[in-house]
mmCIF file of C-alpha atoms in Angstrom:
data_model
loop_
_atom_site.group_PDB
_atom_site.id
_atom_site.type_symbol
_atom_site.label_atom_id
_atom_site.label_comp_id
_atom_site.label_asym_id
_atom_site.label_seq_id
_atom_site.Cartn_x
_atom_site.Cartn_y
_atom_site.Cartn_z
ATOM 1 C CA MET A 275 124.220 90.751 72.441
ATOM 2 C CA VAL A 276 124.119 93.815 74.591
ATOM 3 C CA PRO A 277 125.622 96.770 72.768
ATOM 4 C CA ALA A 278 128.253 98.911 74.367
ATOM 5 C CA ARG A 279 126.888 101.745 76.475
ATOM 6 C CA ALA A 280 128.864 104.271 74.542
ATOM 7 C CA THR A 281 126.382 103.995 71.714
ATOM 8 C CA GLY A 282 123.854 105.780 73.860
ATOM 9 C CA ALA A 283 125.689 109.081 73.460
ATOM 10 C CA ALA A 284 125.486 108.871 69.655
ATOM 11 C CA VAL A 285 121.708 108.569 69.566
ATOM 12 C CA ALA A 286 120.714 110.747 72.489
ATOM 13 C CA GLY A 287 118.972 113.880 71.511
ATOM 14 C CA ALA A 288 118.240 112.727 68.026
ATOM 15 C CA ASP A 289 114.986 111.510 66.607
ATOM 16 C CA LEU A 290 115.056 107.835 67.266
ATOM 17 C CA ASP A 291 113.723 105.212 65.031
ATOM 18 C CA ARG A 292 112.365 102.045 66.508
ATOM 19 C CA ASP A 293 115.564 100.034 66.305
ATOM 20 C CA GLN A 294 117.739 102.787 67.746
ATOM 21 C CA ALA A 295 115.189 103.391 70.454
ATOM 22 C CA GLU A 296 115.061 99.755 71.457
ATOM 23 C CA LEU A 297 118.815 99.482 71.446
ATOM 24 C CA ARG A 298 119.206 102.513 73.595
ATOM 25 C CA PHE A 299 116.380 101.588 75.955
ATOM 26 C CA HIS A 300 117.792 98.060 76.299
ATOM 27 C CA GLU A 301 121.066 99.412 77.540
ATOM 28 C CA LEU A 302 119.347 101.936 79.758
ATOM 29 C CA TYR A 303 117.099 99.271 81.277
ATOM 30 C CA ARG A 304 119.828 96.712 81.830
ATOM 31 C CA ALA A 305 122.187 99.159 83.461
ATOM 32 C CA ASN A 306 119.604 100.889 85.649
ATOM 33 C CA PHE A 307 116.859 98.467 86.521
ATOM 34 C CA ARG A 308 118.432 97.481 89.808
ATOM 35 C CA PRO A 309 119.535 101.010 90.847
ATOM 36 C CA VAL A 310 116.144 102.439 90.131
ATOM 37 C CA GLN A 311 114.498 99.583 92.055
ATOM 38 C CA GLY A 312 116.979 100.265 94.877
ATOM 39 C CA TYR A 313 116.064 103.950 94.834
ATOM 40 C CA ALA A 314 112.363 103.106 95.090
ATOM 41 C CA VAL A 315 112.937 100.576 97.913
ATOM 42 C CA ASN A 316 115.057 103.119 99.775
ATOM 43 C CA ARG A 317 112.287 105.714 99.552
ATOM 44 C CA LEU A 318 109.252 103.438 100.029
ATOM 45 C CA GLY A 319 110.568 100.529 102.069
ATOM 46 C CA ALA A 320 109.016 97.241 101.086
ATOM 47 C CA ALA A 321 105.869 98.971 99.943
ATOM 48 C CA ASP A 322 103.686 97.394 97.222
ATOM 49 C CA ASP A 323 104.196 100.611 95.300
ATOM 50 C CA VAL A 324 107.824 99.789 94.431
ATOM 51 C CA PRO A 325 107.074 97.767 91.292
ATOM 52 C CA ASP A 326 104.552 100.398 90.119
ATOM 53 C CA VAL A 327 107.136 103.163 90.606
ATOM 54 C CA VAL A 328 109.813 101.232 88.703
ATOM 55 C CA ALA A 329 107.379 100.560 85.887
ATOM 56 C CA GLU A 330 106.293 104.173 85.662
ATOM 57 C CA VAL A 331 109.848 105.436 85.637
ATOM 58 C CA PHE A 332 110.962 103.242 82.778
ATOM 59 C CA THR A 333 107.722 103.845 80.841
ATOM 60 C CA ILE A 334 108.450 107.547 81.046
ATOM 61 C CA ALA A 335 111.988 106.919 79.984
ATOM 62 C CA TRP A 336 110.748 104.908 76.977
ATOM 63 C CA ARG A 337 108.357 107.605 75.988
ATOM 64 C CA ARG A 338 110.904 110.382 76.465
ATOM 65 C CA LEU A 339 113.950 108.483 75.306
ATOM 66 C CA ALA A 340 115.251 111.440 73.305
ATOM 67 C CA ASP A 341 115.351 113.506 76.554
ATOM 68 C CA VAL A 342 117.396 110.925 78.469
ATOM 69 C CA PRO A 343 121.014 112.022 78.630
ATOM 70 C CA PRO A 344 123.832 109.593 77.785
ATOM 71 C CA PRO A 345 125.508 107.537 80.603
ATOM 72 C CA PRO A 346 126.373 108.116 83.337
ATOM 73 C CA ALA A 347 123.925 110.995 83.612
ATOM 74 C CA ASP A 348 121.029 108.710 82.499
ATOM 75 C CA ARG A 349 120.947 107.256 85.959
ATOM 76 C CA PHE A 350 120.563 110.667 87.593
ATOM 77 C CA TRP A 351 117.780 111.470 85.136
ATOM 78 C CA LEU A 352 116.019 108.223 86.151
ATOM 79 C CA TYR A 353 116.507 108.996 89.847
ATOM 80 C CA GLY A 354 115.023 112.452 89.323
ATOM 81 C CA THR A 355 112.102 110.936 87.484
ATOM 82 C CA ALA A 356 111.635 108.345 90.219
ATOM 83 C CA ARG A 357 111.634 111.157 92.771
ATOM 84 C CA ARG A 358 108.841 113.005 90.922
ATOM 85 C CA VAL A 359 106.860 109.881 90.390
ATOM 86 C CA ILE A 360 106.976 109.034 94.076
ATOM 87 C CA ALA A 361 106.076 112.600 94.978
ATOM 88 C CA ARG A 362 103.209 112.611 92.653
ATOM 89 C CA ARG A 363 101.927 109.326 93.949
ATOM 90 C CA HIS A 364 102.284 110.700 97.469
ATOM 91 C CA ARG A 365 100.248 113.810 96.566
ATOM 92 C CA SER A 366 97.637 111.668 94.878
ATOM 93 C CA ALA A 367 97.488 109.286 97.762
ATOM 94 C CA GLY A 368 97.094 112.199 100.067
ATOM 95 C CA ARG A 369 94.160 113.503 98.018
ATOM 96 C CA LEU A 370 92.506 110.331 97.162
ATOM 97 C CA ARG A 371 93.586 108.182 100.059
ATOM 98 C CA ASN A 372 94.925 105.973 97.456
ATOM 99 C CA LEU A 373 93.968 106.155 93.933
ATOM 100 C CA LEU A 374 93.369 102.740 92.738
ATOM 101 C CA GLY A 375 91.727 101.151 95.665
ATOM 102 C CA ARG A 376 94.590 100.442 97.950
ATOM 103 C CA LEU A 377 94.434 102.617 100.947
ATOM 104 C CA ALA A 378 97.793 104.292 101.121
ATOM 105 C CA ALA A 379 99.695 104.475 104.267
ATOM 106 C CA GLU A 380 100.873 107.881 105.225
ATOM 107 C CA TRP A 381 103.980 108.510 103.180
ATOM 108 C CA HIS A 382 106.854 108.504 105.561
ATOM 109 C CA PRO A 383 109.872 107.803 103.417
ATOM 110 C CA THR A 384 112.232 105.328 105.028
ATOM 111 C CA GLN A 385 109.980 105.060 108.026
ATOM 112 C CA GLN A 386 108.261 101.935 106.896
ATOM 113 C CA PRO A 387 110.504 99.088 107.799
ATOM 114 C CA PRO A 388 110.157 96.062 105.617
ATOM 115 C CA ALA A 389 108.609 92.914 106.955
ATOM 116 C CA GLY A 390 111.100 91.432 109.326
ATOM 117 C CA ALA A 391 112.053 94.926 110.460
ATOM 118 C CA PHE A 392 115.494 96.249 111.212
ATOM 119 C CA ASP A 393 117.604 96.206 114.278
ATOM 120 C CA PRO A 394 116.737 98.888 116.873
ATOM 121 C CA VAL A 395 119.640 101.107 115.871
ATOM 122 C CA THR A 396 118.651 101.109 112.226
ATOM 123 C CA GLU A 397 115.052 101.751 113.192
ATOM 124 C CA HIS A 398 116.213 104.785 115.190
ATOM 125 C CA VAL A 399 118.170 106.065 112.187
ATOM 126 C CA LEU A 400 115.203 105.592 109.859
ATOM 127 C CA ALA A 401 112.849 107.339 112.298
ATOM 128 C CA ALA A 402 115.282 110.230 112.646
ATOM 129 C CA LEU A 403 115.517 110.529 108.831
ATOM 130 C CA ALA A 404 111.823 110.845 108.660
ATOM 131 C CA GLU A 405 112.048 113.868 110.849
ATOM 132 C CA LEU A 406 114.303 115.809 108.452
ATOM 133 C CA LYS A 407 113.058 118.376 106.006
ATOM 134 C CA ALA A 408 112.300 116.654 102.751
ATOM 135 C CA VAL A 409 114.848 118.572 100.693
ATOM 136 C CA ASP A 410 117.655 117.948 103.193
ATOM 137 C CA ARG A 411 116.746 114.255 103.587
ATOM 138 C CA GLU A 412 116.707 113.668 99.795
ATOM 139 C CA ALA A 413 120.180 115.233 99.474
ATOM 140 C CA LEU A 414 121.517 113.195 102.323
ATOM 141 C CA LEU A 415 120.039 109.915 101.051
ATOM 142 C CA LEU A 416 121.247 110.462 97.478
ATOM 143 C CA VAL A 417 124.795 110.899 98.836
ATOM 144 C CA HIS A 418 124.707 108.071 101.400
ATOM 145 C CA TRP A 419 122.288 105.558 99.944
ATOM 146 C CA GLU A 420 122.600 106.114 96.194
ATOM 147 C CA ARG A 421 126.371 106.825 96.645
ATOM 148 C CA LEU A 422 126.260 109.944 94.468
ATOM 149 C CA SER A 423 128.740 112.744 94.674
ATOM 150 C CA TYR A 424 127.431 116.232 95.428
ATOM 151 C CA ALA A 425 127.633 117.104 91.733
ATOM 152 C CA GLU A 426 125.746 114.006 90.775
ATOM 153 C CA ALA A 427 123.060 114.554 93.383
ATOM 154 C CA ALA A 428 122.758 118.067 92.112
ATOM 155 C CA GLN A 429 121.770 116.763 88.710
ATOM 156 C CA VAL A 430 119.046 114.683 90.333
ATOM 157 C CA LEU A 431 117.732 117.589 92.404
ATOM 158 C CA GLY A 432 118.188 120.271 89.789
ATOM 159 C CA CYS A 433 120.267 122.462 92.081
ATOM 160 C CA SER A 434 123.942 123.368 92.488
ATOM 161 C CA ALA A 435 126.475 121.010 94.083
ATOM 162 C CA ASN A 436 127.022 123.683 96.636
ATOM 163 C CA ALA A 437 123.371 123.590 97.575
ATOM 164 C CA VAL A 438 123.555 119.808 97.905
ATOM 165 C CA GLY A 439 126.563 120.246 100.256
ATOM 166 C CA ILE A 440 124.660 122.649 102.409
ATOM 167 C CA ARG A 441 121.601 120.466 102.598
ATOM 168 C CA VAL A 442 123.688 117.399 103.504
ATOM 169 C CA HIS A 443 125.427 119.404 106.184
ATOM 170 C CA LYS A 444 122.138 120.595 107.676
ATOM 171 C CA ALA A 445 120.688 117.106 107.503
ATOM 172 C CA LYS A 446 123.666 115.625 109.304
ATOM 173 C CA ALA A 447 123.579 118.207 112.020
ATOM 174 C CA ARG A 448 119.910 117.484 112.573
ATOM 175 C CA MET A 449 120.546 113.765 112.606
ATOM 176 C CA ARG A 450 123.185 114.165 115.182
ATOM 177 C CA ALA A 451 120.862 116.186 117.345
ATOM 178 C CA LEU A 452 118.104 113.556 116.932
ATOM 179 C CA LEU A 453 120.345 110.612 117.551
ATOM 180 C CA GLY A 454 122.184 112.228 120.364
ATOM 181 C CA GLU A 455 125.493 111.319 118.885
ATOM 182 C CA GLU A 456 127.256 114.419 120.073
ATOM 183 C CA THR A 457 125.103 115.561 122.927
ATOM 184 C CA GLY A 458 124.823 112.086 124.396
ATOM 185 C CA GLY A 459 121.162 112.678 125.053
ATOM 186 C CA GLY A 460 119.412 114.024 122.005
ATOM 187 C CA ARG A 461 115.697 114.126 121.395
ATOM 188 C CA HIS A 462 114.009 110.829 121.615
ATOM 189 C CA VAL A 463 112.668 109.469 118.388
ATOM 190 C CA ALA A 464 109.518 107.430 118.133
ATOM 191 C CA VAL A 465 109.584 104.385 115.895
ATOM 192 C CA VAL A 466 106.469 103.685 114.026
ATOM 193 C CA ARG A 467 105.958 100.045 113.409
ATOM 194 C CA PRO A 468 104.064 98.538 110.547
ATOM 195 C CA ASN A 469 101.146 97.589 112.800
ATOM 196 C CA GLY A 470 100.747 101.220 113.819
ATOM 197 C CA ALA A 471 102.235 100.796 117.305
ATOM 198 C CA ILE A 472 104.566 103.549 118.369
ATOM 199 C CA ASP A 473 107.696 102.719 120.380
ATOM 200 C CA GLY A 474 109.305 105.482 122.265
ATOM 201 C CA SER A 475 113.039 105.246 122.702
ATOM 202 C CA MET B 460 129.648 103.649 114.891
ATOM 203 C CA ASP B 461 129.872 107.035 113.239
ATOM 204 C CA LEU B 462 126.896 108.794 111.537
ATOM 205 C CA ASP B 463 128.046 108.080 108.024
ATOM 206 C CA THR B 464 128.260 104.335 108.767
ATOM 207 C CA LEU B 465 124.930 104.406 110.527
ATOM 208 C CA LEU B 466 123.321 106.067 107.599
ATOM 209 C CA THR B 467 124.828 103.756 105.030
ATOM 210 C CA GLU B 468 123.860 100.690 106.990
ATOM 211 C CA ALA B 469 120.252 101.868 107.336
ATOM 212 C CA ALA B 470 119.475 101.888 103.579
ATOM 213 C CA PRO B 471 116.464 99.524 103.131
ATOM 214 C CA ALA B 472 117.838 98.340 99.800
ATOM 215 C CA ARG B 473 120.787 96.869 101.604
ATOM 216 C CA HIS B 474 118.460 94.603 103.525
ATOM 217 C CA LEU B 475 116.187 93.460 100.704
ATOM 218 C CA PRO B 476 116.879 91.379 97.667
ATOM 219 C CA LEU B 477 116.497 93.331 94.469
ATOM 220 C CA ASP B 478 115.459 91.906 91.148
ATOM 221 C CA GLY B 479 118.043 91.984 88.368
ATOM 222 C CA PRO B 480 117.292 93.007 84.816
ATOM 223 C CA ASP B 481 117.065 89.324 83.836
ATOM 224 C CA SER B 482 114.478 88.412 86.492
ATOM 225 C CA PRO B 483 111.071 87.371 85.240
ATOM 226 C CA VAL B 484 109.514 90.538 86.647
ATOM 227 C CA ALA B 485 112.002 92.780 84.818
ATOM 228 C CA VAL B 486 111.788 90.834 81.573
ATOM 229 C CA ARG B 487 107.933 90.999 81.633
ATOM 230 C CA LEU B 488 107.990 94.701 82.364
ATOM 231 C CA TYR B 489 110.495 95.364 79.588
ATOM 232 C CA GLY B 490 108.179 93.588 77.138
ATOM 233 C CA GLN B 491 105.166 95.567 78.277
ATOM 234 C CA ILE B 492 106.994 98.855 77.971
ATOM 235 C CA THR B 493 108.551 98.248 74.553
ATOM 236 C CA ALA B 494 105.250 96.941 73.206
ATOM 237 C CA GLN B 495 104.213 100.588 73.132
ATOM 238 C CA PRO B 496 105.408 102.942 70.448
ATOM 239 C CA PRO B 497 108.868 104.388 71.226
ATOM 240 C CA GLY B 498 108.953 107.993 72.224
ATOM 241 C CA ALA B 499 110.292 110.270 69.626
ATOM 242 C CA ARG B 500 110.968 113.855 70.611
ATOM 243 C CA GLN B 501 107.614 115.353 71.448
ATOM 244 C CA SER B 502 106.317 118.864 71.592
ATOM 245 C CA ARG B 503 106.084 120.452 75.006
ATOM 246 C CA ARG B 504 102.302 120.331 74.941
ATOM 247 C CA ARG B 505 102.210 116.653 74.040
ATOM 248 C CA ARG B 506 104.745 115.760 76.661
ATOM 249 C CA TYR B 507 102.782 117.692 79.252
ATOM 250 C CA ALA B 508 99.714 115.819 78.311
ATOM 251 C CA PHE B 509 101.442 112.457 78.756
ATOM 252 C CA LEU B 510 102.951 113.341 82.070
ATOM 253 C CA SER B 511 99.754 114.772 83.335
ATOM 254 C CA LEU B 512 97.752 111.790 82.305
ATOM 255 C CA ILE B 513 99.847 108.780 83.035
ATOM 256 C CA GLY B 514 98.946 107.217 86.301
ATOM 257 C CA VAL B 515 97.194 109.961 88.061
ATOM 258 C CA ALA B 516 96.380 113.411 86.863
ATOM 259 C CA ALA B 517 98.108 115.652 89.379
ATOM 260 C CA THR B 518 95.259 118.169 89.201
ATOM 261 C CA ALA B 519 92.584 115.658 89.967
ATOM 262 C CA ALA B 520 90.923 116.560 93.208
ATOM 263 C CA ALA B 521 89.703 114.307 95.920
ATOM 264 C CA ALA B 522 86.878 112.536 94.433
ATOM 265 C CA ALA B 523 88.105 111.199 91.186
ATOM 266 C CA VAL B 524 90.003 108.266 89.820
ATOM 267 C CA THR B 525 91.808 108.879 86.577
ATOM 268 C CA LEU B 526 93.559 106.187 84.677
ATOM 269 C CA ALA B 527 95.536 106.788 81.550
ATOM 270 C CA LEU B 528 97.464 104.347 79.415
ATOM 271 C CA LEU B 529 98.369 104.062 75.837
ATOM 272 C CA PRO B 530 95.853 102.277 73.715
ATOM 273 C CA GLY B 531 97.108 99.193 71.963
ATOM 274 C CA SER B 532 96.869 100.241 68.412
ATOM 275 C CA PRO B 533 96.915 96.698 66.982
ATOM 276 C CA ALA B 534 93.786 95.965 68.934
ATOM 277 C CA ALA B 535 91.929 99.070 67.922
ATOM 278 C CA PRO B 536 88.490 98.263 66.513
ATOM 279 C CA GLY B 537 87.796 98.761 62.901
ATOM 280 C CA HIS B 538 91.386 98.192 62.009
ATOM 281 C CA ARG B 539 92.869 94.935 60.982
ATOM 282 C CA GLY B 540 96.035 94.051 62.865
ATOM 283 C CA GLY B 541 98.670 91.886 61.393
ATOM 284 C CA GLN B 542 98.009 88.416 60.137
ATOM 285 C CA GLY B 543 96.150 86.302 62.636
ATOM 286 C CA ARG B 544 95.217 89.246 64.823
ATOM 287 C CA THR B 545 91.676 89.592 65.965
ATOM 288 C CA THR B 546 89.668 92.781 65.894
ATOM 289 C CA LEU B 547 88.522 93.817 69.364
ATOM 290 C CA ALA B 548 85.460 95.786 70.224
ATOM 291 C CA ALA B 549 85.617 99.498 71.055
ATOM 292 C CA TRP B 550 84.942 98.489 74.659
ATOM 293 C CA SER B 551 84.190 95.376 76.622
ATOM 294 C CA VAL B 552 82.717 94.455 79.973
ATOM 295 C CA ILE B 553 83.812 91.055 81.177
ATOM 296 C CA LYS B 554 82.746 89.218 84.303
ATOM 297 C CA GLU B 555 85.813 88.226 86.218
ATOM 298 C CA GLN B 556 86.252 86.141 89.339
ATOM 299 C CA HIS B 557 85.384 87.394 92.769
ATOM 300 C CA GLY B 558 82.430 89.426 91.561
ATOM 301 C CA LEU B 559 84.553 91.874 89.545
ATOM 302 C CA LEU B 560 83.726 93.391 86.225
ATOM 303 C CA ARG B 561 86.650 94.337 83.955
ATOM 304 C CA LEU B 562 85.856 97.337 81.783
ATOM 305 C CA THR B 563 88.215 97.966 78.879
ATOM 306 C CA ILE B 564 87.798 100.939 76.617
ATOM 307 C CA ARG B 565 89.822 100.866 73.384
ATOM 308 C CA GLU B 566 88.028 103.378 71.290
ATOM 309 C CA LEU B 567 85.619 106.183 72.053
ATOM 310 C CA ARG B 568 82.516 104.764 70.353
ATOM 311 C CA ASP B 569 78.992 103.996 71.498
ATOM 312 C CA PRO B 570 78.999 105.359 75.038
ATOM 313 C CA ALA B 571 75.209 104.725 75.283
ATOM 314 C CA GLY B 572 75.784 101.053 74.595
ATOM 315 C CA LEU B 573 78.425 100.868 77.318
ATOM 316 C CA GLN B 574 76.219 102.710 79.746
ATOM 317 C CA GLN B 575 73.403 100.220 79.031
ATOM 318 C CA MET B 576 75.753 97.304 79.478
ATOM 319 C CA LEU B 577 77.069 98.552 82.801
ATOM 320 C CA ARG B 578 73.576 99.193 84.135
ATOM 321 C CA ALA B 579 72.515 95.749 83.124
ATOM 322 C CA ALA B 580 75.512 94.396 84.981
ATOM 323 C CA GLY B 581 74.434 96.138 88.200
ATOM 324 C CA VAL B 582 76.462 99.304 87.921
ATOM 325 C CA PRO B 583 74.361 102.457 87.961
ATOM 326 C CA ALA B 584 76.406 104.415 85.448
ATOM 327 C CA ASN B 585 76.535 107.571 83.380
ATOM 328 C CA VAL B 586 79.054 107.229 80.536
ATOM 329 C CA ARG B 587 80.474 110.030 78.463
ATOM 330 C CA PHE B 588 83.119 109.939 75.744
ATOM 331 C CA VAL B 589 84.837 113.243 74.979
ATOM 332 C CA HIS B 590 86.487 113.703 71.636
ATOM 333 C CA HIS B 591 88.778 116.571 72.532
ATOM 334 C CA TYR B 592 91.510 117.221 74.927
ATOM 335 C CA PHE B 593 90.311 117.257 78.506
ATOM 336 C CA MET B 594 92.093 117.766 81.811
ATOM 337 C CA ALA B 595 90.848 115.650 84.677
ATOM 338 C CA SER B 596 88.773 117.623 87.089
ATOM 339 C CA THR B 597 86.236 117.007 89.800
ATOM 340 C CA SER B 598 84.648 120.364 89.533
ATOM 341 C CA ASP B 599 80.845 120.265 89.695
ATOM 342 C CA ARG B 600 80.825 122.000 86.359
ATOM 343 C CA GLY B 601 82.434 118.924 84.883
ATOM 344 C CA MET B 602 79.503 116.763 85.925
ATOM 345 C CA PRO B 603 76.775 116.010 83.368
ATOM 346 C CA LYS B 604 73.455 117.705 83.746
ATOM 347 C CA GLY B 605 71.325 115.953 86.306
ATOM 348 C CA CYS B 606 74.260 114.367 88.109
ATOM 349 C CA LEU B 607 75.224 115.422 91.594
ATOM 350 C CA LYS B 608 78.125 114.526 93.841
ATOM 351 C CA PRO B 609 77.220 112.213 96.754
ATOM 352 C CA ARG B 610 76.933 113.700 100.185
ATOM 353 C CA MET B 611 80.082 112.390 101.853
ATOM 354 C CA SER B 612 83.545 113.673 102.820
ATOM 355 C CA ASN B 613 86.351 113.443 100.323
ATOM 356 C CA GLU B 614 87.951 110.807 102.480
ATOM 357 C CA ALA B 615 84.849 108.672 102.660
ATOM 358 C CA ASN B 616 84.414 109.165 98.932
ATOM 359 C CA ALA B 617 88.005 108.018 98.162
ATOM 360 C CA LYS B 618 87.581 105.024 100.581
ATOM 361 C CA LEU B 619 84.395 103.931 98.842
ATOM 362 C CA GLN B 620 86.078 104.281 95.491
ATOM 363 C CA GLY B 621 88.847 102.047 96.725
ATOM 364 C CA LYS B 622 86.200 99.393 97.396
ATOM 365 C CA ILE B 623 84.344 99.768 94.160
ATOM 366 C CA LEU B 624 87.446 100.176 91.985
ATOM 367 C CA PRO B 625 90.071 97.751 93.203
ATOM 368 C CA ILE B 626 93.512 97.333 91.651
ATOM 369 C CA HIS B 627 93.393 98.138 87.972
ATOM 370 C CA PRO B 628 94.318 95.519 85.481
ATOM 371 C CA TRP B 629 97.063 95.960 82.898
ATOM 372 C CA PRO B 630 95.180 96.826 79.741
ATOM 373 C CA THR B 631 95.485 94.842 76.621
ATOM 374 C CA GLY B 632 95.141 97.997 74.533
ATOM 375 C CA GLY B 633 93.155 100.960 75.716
ATOM 376 C CA VAL B 634 92.352 101.787 79.311
ATOM 377 C CA ALA B 635 91.014 99.261 81.721
ATOM 378 C CA VAL B 636 89.517 99.221 85.204
ATOM 379 C CA ASN B 637 88.044 96.675 87.533
ATOM 380 C CA ILE B 638 84.645 97.418 89.096
ATOM 381 C CA ARG B 639 83.138 95.648 92.051
ATOM 382 C CA PRO B 640 79.331 96.131 91.726
ATOM 383 C CA SER B 641 78.618 94.621 95.140
ATOM 384 C CA ALA B 642 80.583 97.474 96.733
ATOM 385 C CA ILE B 643 78.360 100.141 95.229
ATOM 386 C CA ARG B 644 76.077 101.309 98.019
ATOM 387 C CA ARG B 645 72.393 102.120 97.493
ATOM 388 C CA GLY B 646 72.029 105.607 96.163
ATOM 389 C CA ILE B 647 75.545 105.674 94.613
ATOM 390 C CA GLY B 648 76.411 105.523 91.015
ATOM 391 C CA LEU B 649 79.458 105.953 88.776
ATOM 392 C CA TYR B 650 80.144 108.710 86.300
ATOM 393 C CA LEU B 651 82.744 107.531 83.765
ATOM 394 C CA LYS B 652 84.272 110.022 81.410
ATOM 395 C CA ALA B 653 86.790 108.782 78.802
ATOM 396 C CA TRP B 654 88.705 110.960 76.430
ATOM 397 C CA ALA B 655 91.653 110.967 74.089
ATOM 398 C CA ALA B 656 94.387 113.491 74.931
ATOM 399 C CA SER B 657 95.692 113.915 71.431
ATOM 400 C CA PRO B 658 93.629 112.048 68.842
ATOM 401 C CA GLY B 659 94.885 111.411 65.458
ATOM 402 C CA THR B 660 98.598 111.306 66.269
ATOM 403 C CA SER B 661 100.697 108.754 64.522
ATOM 404 C CA SER B 662 101.662 106.962 67.626
ATOM 405 C CA GLY B 663 98.152 106.638 68.939
ATOM 406 C CA ALA B 664 96.068 108.794 71.220
ATOM 407 C CA TYR B 665 96.249 108.641 74.963
ATOM 408 C CA LEU B 666 93.058 107.224 76.243
ATOM 409 C CA SER B 667 92.094 108.367 79.674
ATOM 410 C CA LEU B 668 89.305 107.475 81.960
ATOM 411 C CA GLN B 669 88.049 109.448 84.959
ATOM 412 C CA ILE B 670 85.552 107.913 87.342
ATOM 413 C CA ASP B 671 83.615 109.902 89.929
ATOM 414 C CA LEU B 672 81.001 108.775 92.417
ATOM 415 C CA VAL B 673 77.602 110.421 91.868
ATOM 416 C CA ARG B 674 74.230 110.212 93.449
ATOM 417 C CA ALA B 675 72.237 107.405 91.691
ATOM 418 C CA THR B 676 69.205 109.032 90.199
ATOM 419 C CA PRO B 677 66.948 108.072 87.311
ATOM 420 C CA ARG B 678 68.196 111.118 85.451
ATOM 421 C CA CYS B 679 71.872 110.555 85.993
ATOM 422 C CA THR B 680 72.412 106.813 86.261
ATOM 423 C CA GLY B 681 69.037 105.386 85.259
ATOM 424 C CA SER B 682 67.945 104.197 88.648
#
C-alpha cells in the first residue's frame, strides 16, 4: 500500500534508516516519475538521453534523500536536479563529443522535434525558444510547460520570484519579436530538422 | 492563437506518451536504484565526491571517459554474500556479442593481472588502481611514466573513444565498461585508471574508472 505523502515531511531532514528511506523514496518516485520524465522530454525532445537523465535524477534523490524537501517542494528539487544533470551532460557532451560513445547532437533544448515532428507552427515556436537566453528560456518553460507559479519556479532556479517574473517577461517579449506576433513581420526563424536540413520560414 | 497558448501547445511532453511509475521501465529503474544503499545525510565532502563522480566528472577535459557507479557490496570479492550468493572476482573481462569485451571492476586488486588479460584480449592497455581519492583529470601529469597522449585533436580523440567504448553496461556491482578491440587503431592504446573515492565507508566506496587514449608503445601498453 502506498503511504500518504504527508509522512514525507516527518522524515525529511532526519537520518533515515532503510525502511524510512524506502518509504519516502517510494512516495517521491511514484508522485514524480512522470513529471520528471516530462521535464526531461521537454528539454531534450525525444532524445535517447531522457531515460538516462531520469535515472540519474532519481539516483541522486535516493542518495541525498535527507536533502529532499517534503512535498510539494520535492518536485521543484527534482526539477532543479534534472536541470543540473542536463546541463552537466551538455557540458560533457560538448567537451567529449559524447561521453559514452554516442555522438551527441548539439544541445538545442526544445529544438529537436521528436520523430514524427510537430506542425509548422509548433516548430516555429520551438525554434524561437531555442533563440532565447538560457536563463530566460528556462524560466518561461517552467511556467508554461511545467505549469509552475513564479514562486515555485524560483525554487527550481534558486532565485527570487520577482527575478522569475522579469525573465518570463523578457522571454515573452523576445518570443513576440521572433514570431512576429505584434509586429506582423518579425525575424524569420530557421527550423532545424532532425536530418540536419534547415528550413527557413 | 495567443503566445501563451502557442507556448503551452508546443511542449514536447504533450505530444509524446510518458511512462507511468508502474510501467516496466519505471519499475526496473526503481529496483536498480533501491538496490543501492540508501543515502543518509552525508558530509559536504562526501556529497561533492558523489556528485562529481557519478556519470561524468565535470572537470574531466576533452580526452577522458570517466564512469562512476556504486559497487555492489554483496558481490565484492573476498566477502561472502547472503546464503546462496556467489563470490565474484575483483574484476572480470568477458567476451560479449558483436566483438565487445565487457570489463567489470569490483575491487581494486591485481591491476597487473587485468592489464595482462586485456592485452591478451587484443587491447593494448596500461592499468592503474589508485587507493586514494582522485579527481578525474586528463592532465599529462596524470599519465603514467612512459605513456603519451596520441597526436590527434580532442574531437577526433573523443570520436575514437566513442567507437572503442560504446554504450556502457549497467554494472552488477562495481564499475563496468564495454570495449570494442576492433575499433582500436594501430598505434593507439588505452590507459585505464580506477580508484575509490572514499574507501572504507560503511555504505561502500565509489568506484570510478577513467579511460584515456594513449600512444601504444612497448613501455606504456606492452606493444
